[in-house]
PDB file of C-alpha atoms and ligand atoms in Angstrom:
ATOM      1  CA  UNK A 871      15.291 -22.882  -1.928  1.00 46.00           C
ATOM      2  CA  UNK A 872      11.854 -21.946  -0.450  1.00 58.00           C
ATOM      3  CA  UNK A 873      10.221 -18.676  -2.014  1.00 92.00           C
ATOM      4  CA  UNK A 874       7.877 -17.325   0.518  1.00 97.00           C
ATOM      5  CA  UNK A 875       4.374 -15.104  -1.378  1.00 98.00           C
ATOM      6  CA  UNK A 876       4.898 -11.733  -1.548  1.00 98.00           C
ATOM      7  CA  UNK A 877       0.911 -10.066  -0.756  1.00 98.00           C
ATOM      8  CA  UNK A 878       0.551  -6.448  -0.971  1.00 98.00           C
ATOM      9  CA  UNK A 879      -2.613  -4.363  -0.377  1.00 98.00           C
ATOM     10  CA  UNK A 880      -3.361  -0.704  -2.442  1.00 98.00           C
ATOM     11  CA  UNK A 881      -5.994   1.456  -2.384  1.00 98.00           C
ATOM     12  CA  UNK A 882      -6.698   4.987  -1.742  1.00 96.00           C
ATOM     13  CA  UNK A 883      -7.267   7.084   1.782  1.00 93.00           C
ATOM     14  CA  UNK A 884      -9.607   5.313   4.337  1.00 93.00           C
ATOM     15  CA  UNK A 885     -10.550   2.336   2.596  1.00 96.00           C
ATOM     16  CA  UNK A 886      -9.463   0.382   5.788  1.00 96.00           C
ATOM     17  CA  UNK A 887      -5.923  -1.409   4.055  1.00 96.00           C
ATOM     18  CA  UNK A 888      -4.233  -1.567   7.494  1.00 95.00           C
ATOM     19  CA  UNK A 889      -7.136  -2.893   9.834  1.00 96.00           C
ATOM     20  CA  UNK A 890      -7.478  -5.749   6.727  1.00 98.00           C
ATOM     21  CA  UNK A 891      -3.462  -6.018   6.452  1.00 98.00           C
ATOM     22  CA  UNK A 892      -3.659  -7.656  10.103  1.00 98.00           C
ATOM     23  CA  UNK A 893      -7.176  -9.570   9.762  1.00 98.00           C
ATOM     24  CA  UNK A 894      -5.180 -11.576   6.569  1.00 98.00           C
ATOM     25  CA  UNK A 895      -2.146 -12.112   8.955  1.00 98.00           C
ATOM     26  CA  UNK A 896      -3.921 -13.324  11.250  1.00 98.00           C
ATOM     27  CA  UNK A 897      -6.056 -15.494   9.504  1.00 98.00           C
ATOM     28  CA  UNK A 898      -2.853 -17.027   7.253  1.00 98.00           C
ATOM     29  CA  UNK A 899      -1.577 -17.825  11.018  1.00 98.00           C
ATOM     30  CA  UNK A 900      -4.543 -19.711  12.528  1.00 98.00           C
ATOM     31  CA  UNK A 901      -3.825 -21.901   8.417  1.00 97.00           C
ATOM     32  CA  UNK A 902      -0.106 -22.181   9.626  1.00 97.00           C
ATOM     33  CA  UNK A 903       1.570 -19.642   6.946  1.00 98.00           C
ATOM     34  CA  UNK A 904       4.792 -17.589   8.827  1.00 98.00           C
ATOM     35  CA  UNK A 905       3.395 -14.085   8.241  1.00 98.00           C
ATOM     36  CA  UNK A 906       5.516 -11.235   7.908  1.00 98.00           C
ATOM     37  CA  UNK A 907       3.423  -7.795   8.060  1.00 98.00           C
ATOM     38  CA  UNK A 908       5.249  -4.783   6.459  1.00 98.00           C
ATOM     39  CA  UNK A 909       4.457  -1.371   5.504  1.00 98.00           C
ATOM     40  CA  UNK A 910       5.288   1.336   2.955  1.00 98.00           C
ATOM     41  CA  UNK A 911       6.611   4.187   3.094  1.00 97.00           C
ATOM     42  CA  UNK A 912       8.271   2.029   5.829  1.00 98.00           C
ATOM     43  CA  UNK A 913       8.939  -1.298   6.642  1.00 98.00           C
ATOM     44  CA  UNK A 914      12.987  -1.145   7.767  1.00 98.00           C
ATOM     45  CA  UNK A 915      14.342   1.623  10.208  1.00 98.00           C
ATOM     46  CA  UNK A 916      15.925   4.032   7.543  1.00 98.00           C
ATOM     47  CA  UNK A 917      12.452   3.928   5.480  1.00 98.00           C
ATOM     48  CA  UNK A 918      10.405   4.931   8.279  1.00 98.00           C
ATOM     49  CA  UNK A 919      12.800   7.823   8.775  1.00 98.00           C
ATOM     50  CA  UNK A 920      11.975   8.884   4.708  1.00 98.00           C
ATOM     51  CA  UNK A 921       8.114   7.964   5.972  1.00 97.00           C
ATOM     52  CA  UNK A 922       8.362  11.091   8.123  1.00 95.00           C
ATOM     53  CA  UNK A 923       9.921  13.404   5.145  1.00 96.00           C
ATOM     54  CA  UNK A 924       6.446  12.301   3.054  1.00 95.00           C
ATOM     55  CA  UNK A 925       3.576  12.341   5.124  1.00 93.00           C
ATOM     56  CA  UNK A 926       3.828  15.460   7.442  1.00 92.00           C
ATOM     57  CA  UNK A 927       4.685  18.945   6.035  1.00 92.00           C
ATOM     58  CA  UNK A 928       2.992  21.071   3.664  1.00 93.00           C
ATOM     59  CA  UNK A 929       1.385  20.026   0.873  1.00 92.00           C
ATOM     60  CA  UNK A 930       3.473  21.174  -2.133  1.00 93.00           C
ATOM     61  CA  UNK A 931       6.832  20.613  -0.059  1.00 94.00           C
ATOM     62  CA  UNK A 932       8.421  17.957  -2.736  1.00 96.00           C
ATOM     63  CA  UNK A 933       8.467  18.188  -6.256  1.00 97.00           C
ATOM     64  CA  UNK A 934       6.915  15.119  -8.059  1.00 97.00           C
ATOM     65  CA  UNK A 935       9.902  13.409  -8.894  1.00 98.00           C
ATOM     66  CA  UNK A 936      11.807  14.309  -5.696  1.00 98.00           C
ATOM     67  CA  UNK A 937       8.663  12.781  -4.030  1.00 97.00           C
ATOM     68  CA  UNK A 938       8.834   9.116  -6.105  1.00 98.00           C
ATOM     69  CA  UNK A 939      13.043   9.360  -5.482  1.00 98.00           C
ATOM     70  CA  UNK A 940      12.773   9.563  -1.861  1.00 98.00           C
ATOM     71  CA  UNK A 941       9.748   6.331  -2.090  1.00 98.00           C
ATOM     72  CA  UNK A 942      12.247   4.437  -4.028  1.00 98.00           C
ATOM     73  CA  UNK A 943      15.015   5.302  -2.013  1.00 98.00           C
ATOM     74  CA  UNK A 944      12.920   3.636   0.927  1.00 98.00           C
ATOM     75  CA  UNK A 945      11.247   1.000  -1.108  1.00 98.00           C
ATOM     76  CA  UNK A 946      15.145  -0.055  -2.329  1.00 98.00           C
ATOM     77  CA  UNK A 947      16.312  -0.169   1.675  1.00 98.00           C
ATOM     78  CA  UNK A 948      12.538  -2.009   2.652  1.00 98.00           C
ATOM     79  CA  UNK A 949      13.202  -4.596   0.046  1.00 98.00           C
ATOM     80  CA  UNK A 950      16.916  -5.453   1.045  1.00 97.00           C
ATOM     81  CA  UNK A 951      16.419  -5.279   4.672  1.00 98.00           C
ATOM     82  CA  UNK A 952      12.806  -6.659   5.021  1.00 98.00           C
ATOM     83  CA  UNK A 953      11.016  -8.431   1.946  1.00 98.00           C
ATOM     84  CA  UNK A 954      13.559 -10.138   0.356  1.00 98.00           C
ATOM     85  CA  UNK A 955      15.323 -12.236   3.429  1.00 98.00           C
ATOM     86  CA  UNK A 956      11.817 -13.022   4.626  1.00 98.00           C
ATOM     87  CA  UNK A 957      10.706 -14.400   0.853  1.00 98.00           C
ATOM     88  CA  UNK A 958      14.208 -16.126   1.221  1.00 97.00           C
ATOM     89  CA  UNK A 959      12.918 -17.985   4.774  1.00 97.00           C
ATOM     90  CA  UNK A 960       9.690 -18.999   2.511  1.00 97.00           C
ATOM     91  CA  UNK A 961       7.859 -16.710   4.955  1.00 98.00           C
ATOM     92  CA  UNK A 962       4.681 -14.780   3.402  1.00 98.00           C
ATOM     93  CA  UNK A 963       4.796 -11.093   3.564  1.00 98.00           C
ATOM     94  CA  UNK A 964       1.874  -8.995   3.847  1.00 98.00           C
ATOM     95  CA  UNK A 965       3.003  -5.478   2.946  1.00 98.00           C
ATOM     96  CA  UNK A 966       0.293  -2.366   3.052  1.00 98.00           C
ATOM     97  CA  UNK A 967       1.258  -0.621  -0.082  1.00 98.00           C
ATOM     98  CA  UNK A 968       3.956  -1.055  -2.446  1.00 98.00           C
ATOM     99  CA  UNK A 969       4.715   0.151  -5.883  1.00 98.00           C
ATOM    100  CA  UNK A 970       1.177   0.414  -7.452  1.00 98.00           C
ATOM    101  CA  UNK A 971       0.889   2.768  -4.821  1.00 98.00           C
ATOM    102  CA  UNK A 972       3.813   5.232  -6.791  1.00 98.00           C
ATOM    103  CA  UNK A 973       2.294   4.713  -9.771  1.00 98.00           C
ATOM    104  CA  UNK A 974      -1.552   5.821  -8.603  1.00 98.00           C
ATOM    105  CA  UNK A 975      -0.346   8.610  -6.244  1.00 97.00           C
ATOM    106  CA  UNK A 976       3.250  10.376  -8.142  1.00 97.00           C
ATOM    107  CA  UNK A 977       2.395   8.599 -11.235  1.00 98.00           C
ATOM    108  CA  UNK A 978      -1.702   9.677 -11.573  1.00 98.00           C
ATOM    109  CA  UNK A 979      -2.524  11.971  -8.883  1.00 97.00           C
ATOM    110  CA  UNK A 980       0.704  13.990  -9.169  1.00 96.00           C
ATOM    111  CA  UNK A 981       0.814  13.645 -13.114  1.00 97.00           C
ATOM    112  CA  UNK A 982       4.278  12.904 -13.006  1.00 98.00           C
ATOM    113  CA  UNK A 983       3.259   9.708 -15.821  1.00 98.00           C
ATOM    114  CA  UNK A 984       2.611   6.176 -15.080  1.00 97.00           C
ATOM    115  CA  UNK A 985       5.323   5.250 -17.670  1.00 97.00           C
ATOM    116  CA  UNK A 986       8.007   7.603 -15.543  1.00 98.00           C
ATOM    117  CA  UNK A 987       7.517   5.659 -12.333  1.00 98.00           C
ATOM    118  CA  UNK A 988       7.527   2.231 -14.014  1.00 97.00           C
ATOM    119  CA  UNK A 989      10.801   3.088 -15.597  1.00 98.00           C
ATOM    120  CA  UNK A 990      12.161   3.780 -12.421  1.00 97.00           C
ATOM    121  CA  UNK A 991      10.487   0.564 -10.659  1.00 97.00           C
ATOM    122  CA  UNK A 992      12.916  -1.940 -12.479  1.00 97.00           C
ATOM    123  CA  UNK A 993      15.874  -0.112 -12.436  1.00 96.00           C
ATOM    124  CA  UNK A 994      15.051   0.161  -8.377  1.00 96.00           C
ATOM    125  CA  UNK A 995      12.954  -2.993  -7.621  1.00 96.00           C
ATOM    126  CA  UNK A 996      13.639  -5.084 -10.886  1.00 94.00           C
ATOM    127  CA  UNK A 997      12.334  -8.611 -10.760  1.00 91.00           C
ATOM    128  CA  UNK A 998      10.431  -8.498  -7.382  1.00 95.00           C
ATOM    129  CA  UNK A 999       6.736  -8.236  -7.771  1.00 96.00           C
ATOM    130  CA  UNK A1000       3.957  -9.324  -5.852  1.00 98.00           C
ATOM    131  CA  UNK A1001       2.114 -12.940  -6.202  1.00 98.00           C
ATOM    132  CA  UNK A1002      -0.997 -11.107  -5.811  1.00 98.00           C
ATOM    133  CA  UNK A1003      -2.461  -7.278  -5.102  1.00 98.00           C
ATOM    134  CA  UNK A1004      -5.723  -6.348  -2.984  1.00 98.00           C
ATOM    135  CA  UNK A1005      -6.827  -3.578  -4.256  1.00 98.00           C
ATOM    136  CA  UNK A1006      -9.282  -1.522  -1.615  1.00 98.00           C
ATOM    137  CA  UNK A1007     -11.725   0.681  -3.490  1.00 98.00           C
ATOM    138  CA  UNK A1008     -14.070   2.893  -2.557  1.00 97.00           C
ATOM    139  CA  UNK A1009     -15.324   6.591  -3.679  1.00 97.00           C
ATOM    140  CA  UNK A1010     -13.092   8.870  -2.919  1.00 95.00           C
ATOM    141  CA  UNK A1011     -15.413  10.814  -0.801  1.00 95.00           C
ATOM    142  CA  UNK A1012     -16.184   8.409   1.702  1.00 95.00           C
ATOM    143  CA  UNK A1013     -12.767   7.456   1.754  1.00 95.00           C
ATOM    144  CA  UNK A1014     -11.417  10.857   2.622  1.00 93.00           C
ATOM    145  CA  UNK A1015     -14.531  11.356   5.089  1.00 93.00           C
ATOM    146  CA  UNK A1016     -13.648   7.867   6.947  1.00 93.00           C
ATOM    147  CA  UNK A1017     -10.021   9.686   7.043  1.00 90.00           C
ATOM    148  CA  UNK A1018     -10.816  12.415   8.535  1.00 87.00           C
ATOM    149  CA  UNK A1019     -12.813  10.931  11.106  1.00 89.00           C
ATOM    150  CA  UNK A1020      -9.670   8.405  11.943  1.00 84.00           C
ATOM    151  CA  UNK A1021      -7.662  11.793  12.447  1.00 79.00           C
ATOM    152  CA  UNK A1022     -10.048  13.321  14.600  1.00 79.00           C
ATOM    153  CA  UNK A1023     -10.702  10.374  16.630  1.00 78.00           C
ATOM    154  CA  UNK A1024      -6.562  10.250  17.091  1.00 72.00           C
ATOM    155  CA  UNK A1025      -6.562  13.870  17.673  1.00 66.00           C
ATOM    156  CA  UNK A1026      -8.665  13.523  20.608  1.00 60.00           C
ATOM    157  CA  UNK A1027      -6.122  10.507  21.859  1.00 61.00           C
ATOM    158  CA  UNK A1028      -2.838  11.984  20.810  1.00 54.00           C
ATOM    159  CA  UNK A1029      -2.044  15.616  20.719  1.00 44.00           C
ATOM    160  CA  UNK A1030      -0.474  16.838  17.644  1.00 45.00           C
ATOM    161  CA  UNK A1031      -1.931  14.237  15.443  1.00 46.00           C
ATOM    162  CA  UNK A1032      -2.851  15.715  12.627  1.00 57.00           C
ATOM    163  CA  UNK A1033      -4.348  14.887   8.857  1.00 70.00           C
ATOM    164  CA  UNK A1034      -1.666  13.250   7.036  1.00 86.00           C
ATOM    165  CA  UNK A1035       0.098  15.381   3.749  1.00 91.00           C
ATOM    166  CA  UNK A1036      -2.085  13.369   1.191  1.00 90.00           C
ATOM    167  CA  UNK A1037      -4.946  13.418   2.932  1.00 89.00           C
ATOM    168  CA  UNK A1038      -4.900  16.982   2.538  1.00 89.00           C
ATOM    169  CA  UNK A1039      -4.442  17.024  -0.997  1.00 91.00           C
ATOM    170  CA  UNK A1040      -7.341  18.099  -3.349  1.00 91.00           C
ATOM    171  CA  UNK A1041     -10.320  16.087  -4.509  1.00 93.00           C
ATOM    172  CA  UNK A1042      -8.673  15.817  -8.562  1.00 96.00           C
ATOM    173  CA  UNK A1043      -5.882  14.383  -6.852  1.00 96.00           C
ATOM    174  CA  UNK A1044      -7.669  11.554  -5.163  1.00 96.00           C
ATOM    175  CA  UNK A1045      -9.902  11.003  -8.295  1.00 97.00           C
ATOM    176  CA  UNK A1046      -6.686  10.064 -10.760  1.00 97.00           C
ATOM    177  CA  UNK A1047      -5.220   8.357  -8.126  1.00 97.00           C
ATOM    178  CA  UNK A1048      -8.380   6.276  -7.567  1.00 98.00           C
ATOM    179  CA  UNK A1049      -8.560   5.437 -11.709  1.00 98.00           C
ATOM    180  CA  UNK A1050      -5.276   4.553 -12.053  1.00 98.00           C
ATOM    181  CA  UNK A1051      -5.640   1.759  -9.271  1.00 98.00           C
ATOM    182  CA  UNK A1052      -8.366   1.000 -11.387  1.00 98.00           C
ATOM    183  CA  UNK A1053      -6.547   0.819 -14.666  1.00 98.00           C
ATOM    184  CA  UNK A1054      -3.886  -1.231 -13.159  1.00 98.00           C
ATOM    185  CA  UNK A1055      -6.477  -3.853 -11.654  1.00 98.00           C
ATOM    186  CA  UNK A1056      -7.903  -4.074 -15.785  1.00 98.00           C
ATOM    187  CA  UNK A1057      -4.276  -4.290 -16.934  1.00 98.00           C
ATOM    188  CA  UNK A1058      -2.911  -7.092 -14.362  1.00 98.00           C
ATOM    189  CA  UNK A1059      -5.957  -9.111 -13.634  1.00 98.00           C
ATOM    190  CA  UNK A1060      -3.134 -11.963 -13.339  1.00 97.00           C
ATOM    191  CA  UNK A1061      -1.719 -10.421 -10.667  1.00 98.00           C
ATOM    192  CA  UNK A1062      -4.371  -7.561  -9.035  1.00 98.00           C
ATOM    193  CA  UNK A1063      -8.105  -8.244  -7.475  1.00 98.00           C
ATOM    194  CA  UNK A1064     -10.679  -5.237  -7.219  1.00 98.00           C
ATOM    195  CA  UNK A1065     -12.032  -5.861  -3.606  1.00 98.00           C
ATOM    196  CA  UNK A1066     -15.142  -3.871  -2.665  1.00 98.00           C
ATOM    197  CA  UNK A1067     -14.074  -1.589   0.677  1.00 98.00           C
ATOM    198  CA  UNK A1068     -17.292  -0.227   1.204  1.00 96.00           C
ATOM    199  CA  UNK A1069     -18.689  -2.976   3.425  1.00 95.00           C
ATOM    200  CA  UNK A1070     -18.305  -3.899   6.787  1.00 97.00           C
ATOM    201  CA  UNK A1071     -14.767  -4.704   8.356  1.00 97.00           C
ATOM    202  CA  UNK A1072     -16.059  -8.177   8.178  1.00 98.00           C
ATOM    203  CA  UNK A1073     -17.686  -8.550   4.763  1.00 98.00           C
ATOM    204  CA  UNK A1074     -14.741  -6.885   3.673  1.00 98.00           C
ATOM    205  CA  UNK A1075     -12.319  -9.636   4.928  1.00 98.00           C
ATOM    206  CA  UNK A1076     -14.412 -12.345   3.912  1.00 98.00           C
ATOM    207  CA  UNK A1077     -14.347 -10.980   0.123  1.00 98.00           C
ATOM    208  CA  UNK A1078      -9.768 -10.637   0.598  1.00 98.00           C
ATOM    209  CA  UNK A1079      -9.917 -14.480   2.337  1.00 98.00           C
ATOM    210  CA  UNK A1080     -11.945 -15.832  -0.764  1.00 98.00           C
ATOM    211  CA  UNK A1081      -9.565 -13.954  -3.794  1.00 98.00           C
ATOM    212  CA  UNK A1082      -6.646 -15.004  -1.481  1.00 98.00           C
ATOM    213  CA  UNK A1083      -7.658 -18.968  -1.399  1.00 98.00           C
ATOM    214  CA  UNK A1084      -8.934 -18.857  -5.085  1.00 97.00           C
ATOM    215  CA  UNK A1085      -5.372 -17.560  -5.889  1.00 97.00           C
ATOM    216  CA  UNK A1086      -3.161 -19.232  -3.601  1.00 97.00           C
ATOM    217  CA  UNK A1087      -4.457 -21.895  -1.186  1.00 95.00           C
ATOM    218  CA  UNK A1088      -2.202 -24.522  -3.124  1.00 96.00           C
ATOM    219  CA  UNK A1089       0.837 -22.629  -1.838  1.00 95.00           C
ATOM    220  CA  UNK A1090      -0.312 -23.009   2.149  1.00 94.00           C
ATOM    221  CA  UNK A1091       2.222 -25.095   3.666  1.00 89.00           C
TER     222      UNK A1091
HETATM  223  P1  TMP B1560      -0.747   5.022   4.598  1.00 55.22           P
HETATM  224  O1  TMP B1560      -1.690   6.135   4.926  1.00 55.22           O
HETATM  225  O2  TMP B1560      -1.360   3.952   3.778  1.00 55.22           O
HETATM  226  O3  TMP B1560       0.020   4.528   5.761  1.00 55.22           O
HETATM  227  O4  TMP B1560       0.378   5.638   3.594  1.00 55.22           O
HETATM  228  C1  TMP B1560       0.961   6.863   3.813  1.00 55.22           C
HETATM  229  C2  TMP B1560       0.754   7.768   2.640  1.00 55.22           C
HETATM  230  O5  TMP B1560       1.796   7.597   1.676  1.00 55.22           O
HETATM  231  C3  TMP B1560      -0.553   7.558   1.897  1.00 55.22           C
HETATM  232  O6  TMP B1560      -1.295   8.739   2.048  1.00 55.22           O
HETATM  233  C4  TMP B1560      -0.155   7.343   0.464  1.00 55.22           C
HETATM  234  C5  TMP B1560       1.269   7.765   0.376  1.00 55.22           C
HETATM  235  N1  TMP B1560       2.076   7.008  -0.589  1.00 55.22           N
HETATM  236  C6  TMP B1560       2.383   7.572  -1.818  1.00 55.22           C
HETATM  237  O7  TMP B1560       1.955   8.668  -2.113  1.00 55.22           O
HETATM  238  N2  TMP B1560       3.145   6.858  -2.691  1.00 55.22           N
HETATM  239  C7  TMP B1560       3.655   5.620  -2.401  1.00 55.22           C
HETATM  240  O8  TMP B1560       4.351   5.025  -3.227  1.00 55.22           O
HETATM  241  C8  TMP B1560       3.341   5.058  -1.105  1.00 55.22           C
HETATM  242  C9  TMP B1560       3.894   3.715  -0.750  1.00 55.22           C
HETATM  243  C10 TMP B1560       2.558   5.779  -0.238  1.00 55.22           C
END
């Protein structure tokens, strides 16, 4: 049976993962790759319903581990209902967070333990893991700044859009979450890639197209 390549991209607030999530799709099309493009929280119709539960509200309205249940909860329902039967069709999926993300943010920012959430990872997502990780760094303050600025400019679009739950959290919070990606990158070099965010949209996708051809060009169809 065909396995498709399971891509995900991490990183913290603002460092541009979702305008570079659809550059790579893009690009893997013009090579001839089927590209699925997926999201977390999200990705299948009953995770995007938990998406709303965890990034609008108050700050302080979960506790840590009732915050990583309900992301596994949708991370179990994204993986039967979206990842999985498109890895099964050999199709490459191009998700914009997945569980590096629960590690960094419940795991690290939260202080809930890195050790906690991995425990929890293969009793909920077991063998699945991705072929290779993007992570998007950047300092947190520009990040956060480059957020807000996103909001505003959607505020002045949308009424009622407002800065996200975790974007509202404090500058600590962004710092562990930032180191952990950063451990993770020095523990899985196999698997992760530290990509610079701070450039241009451009320079930025030129640095993901080069890690993604080093590591996987032989699997292009
Ligand atoms: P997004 O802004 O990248 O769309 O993601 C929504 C928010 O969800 C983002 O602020 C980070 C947060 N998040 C976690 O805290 N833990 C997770 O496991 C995931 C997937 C996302």
């Amino acid at each position: 049976m065909t396995q498709g390549i399971f891509i995900t991209l991490e990183g913290g607030e603002g460092t541009g993962k979702t305008t570079q999530q659809s550059l790579l799709a893009d690009a893997l099309r013009a090579k001839g790759v089927e590209v699925v493009t997926t999201r977390e929280p999200g990705g299948s119709p009953g995770a995007e319903d938990i998406r709303r539960l965890l990034v609008e509200g108050e700050v302080g309205r979960w506790t840590p581990m009732s915050e990583t249940l309900l992301l596994f909860a949708a991370r179990n329902d994204h993986l039967a209902r979206t990842i999985l039967p498109a890895l099964e069709k050999g199709e490459w999926v191009v998700c914009d967070r997945f569980s590096d993300s629960t590690i960094a943010y419940q795991g690290g920012g939260m202080e809930l333990g890195a050790g906690v959430v991995r425990e929890l990872s293969k009793l909920v997502v077991g063998e699945t893991a991705p072929d290779l990780t993007l992570i998007l760094d950047l300092p947190v303050e520009t990040g956060l700044q480059r957020a807000q600025t996103r909001a505003t400019e959607e505020n002045a679009k949308e009424a009622g859009n407002h800065i996200q739950r975790y974007e509202r959290m404090d500058q600590a919070f962004h710092e562990r979450m930032r180191g952990c990606f950063l451990e993770i990158a020095a523990q899985e070099p196999g698997r992760c890639v530290i990509i610079d965010a701070a450039g241009e949209v451009e320079t930025v996708h030129e640095a993901i197209m080069a890690a993604v051809l080093e590591r996987l060009e032989t699997r292009i169809p």
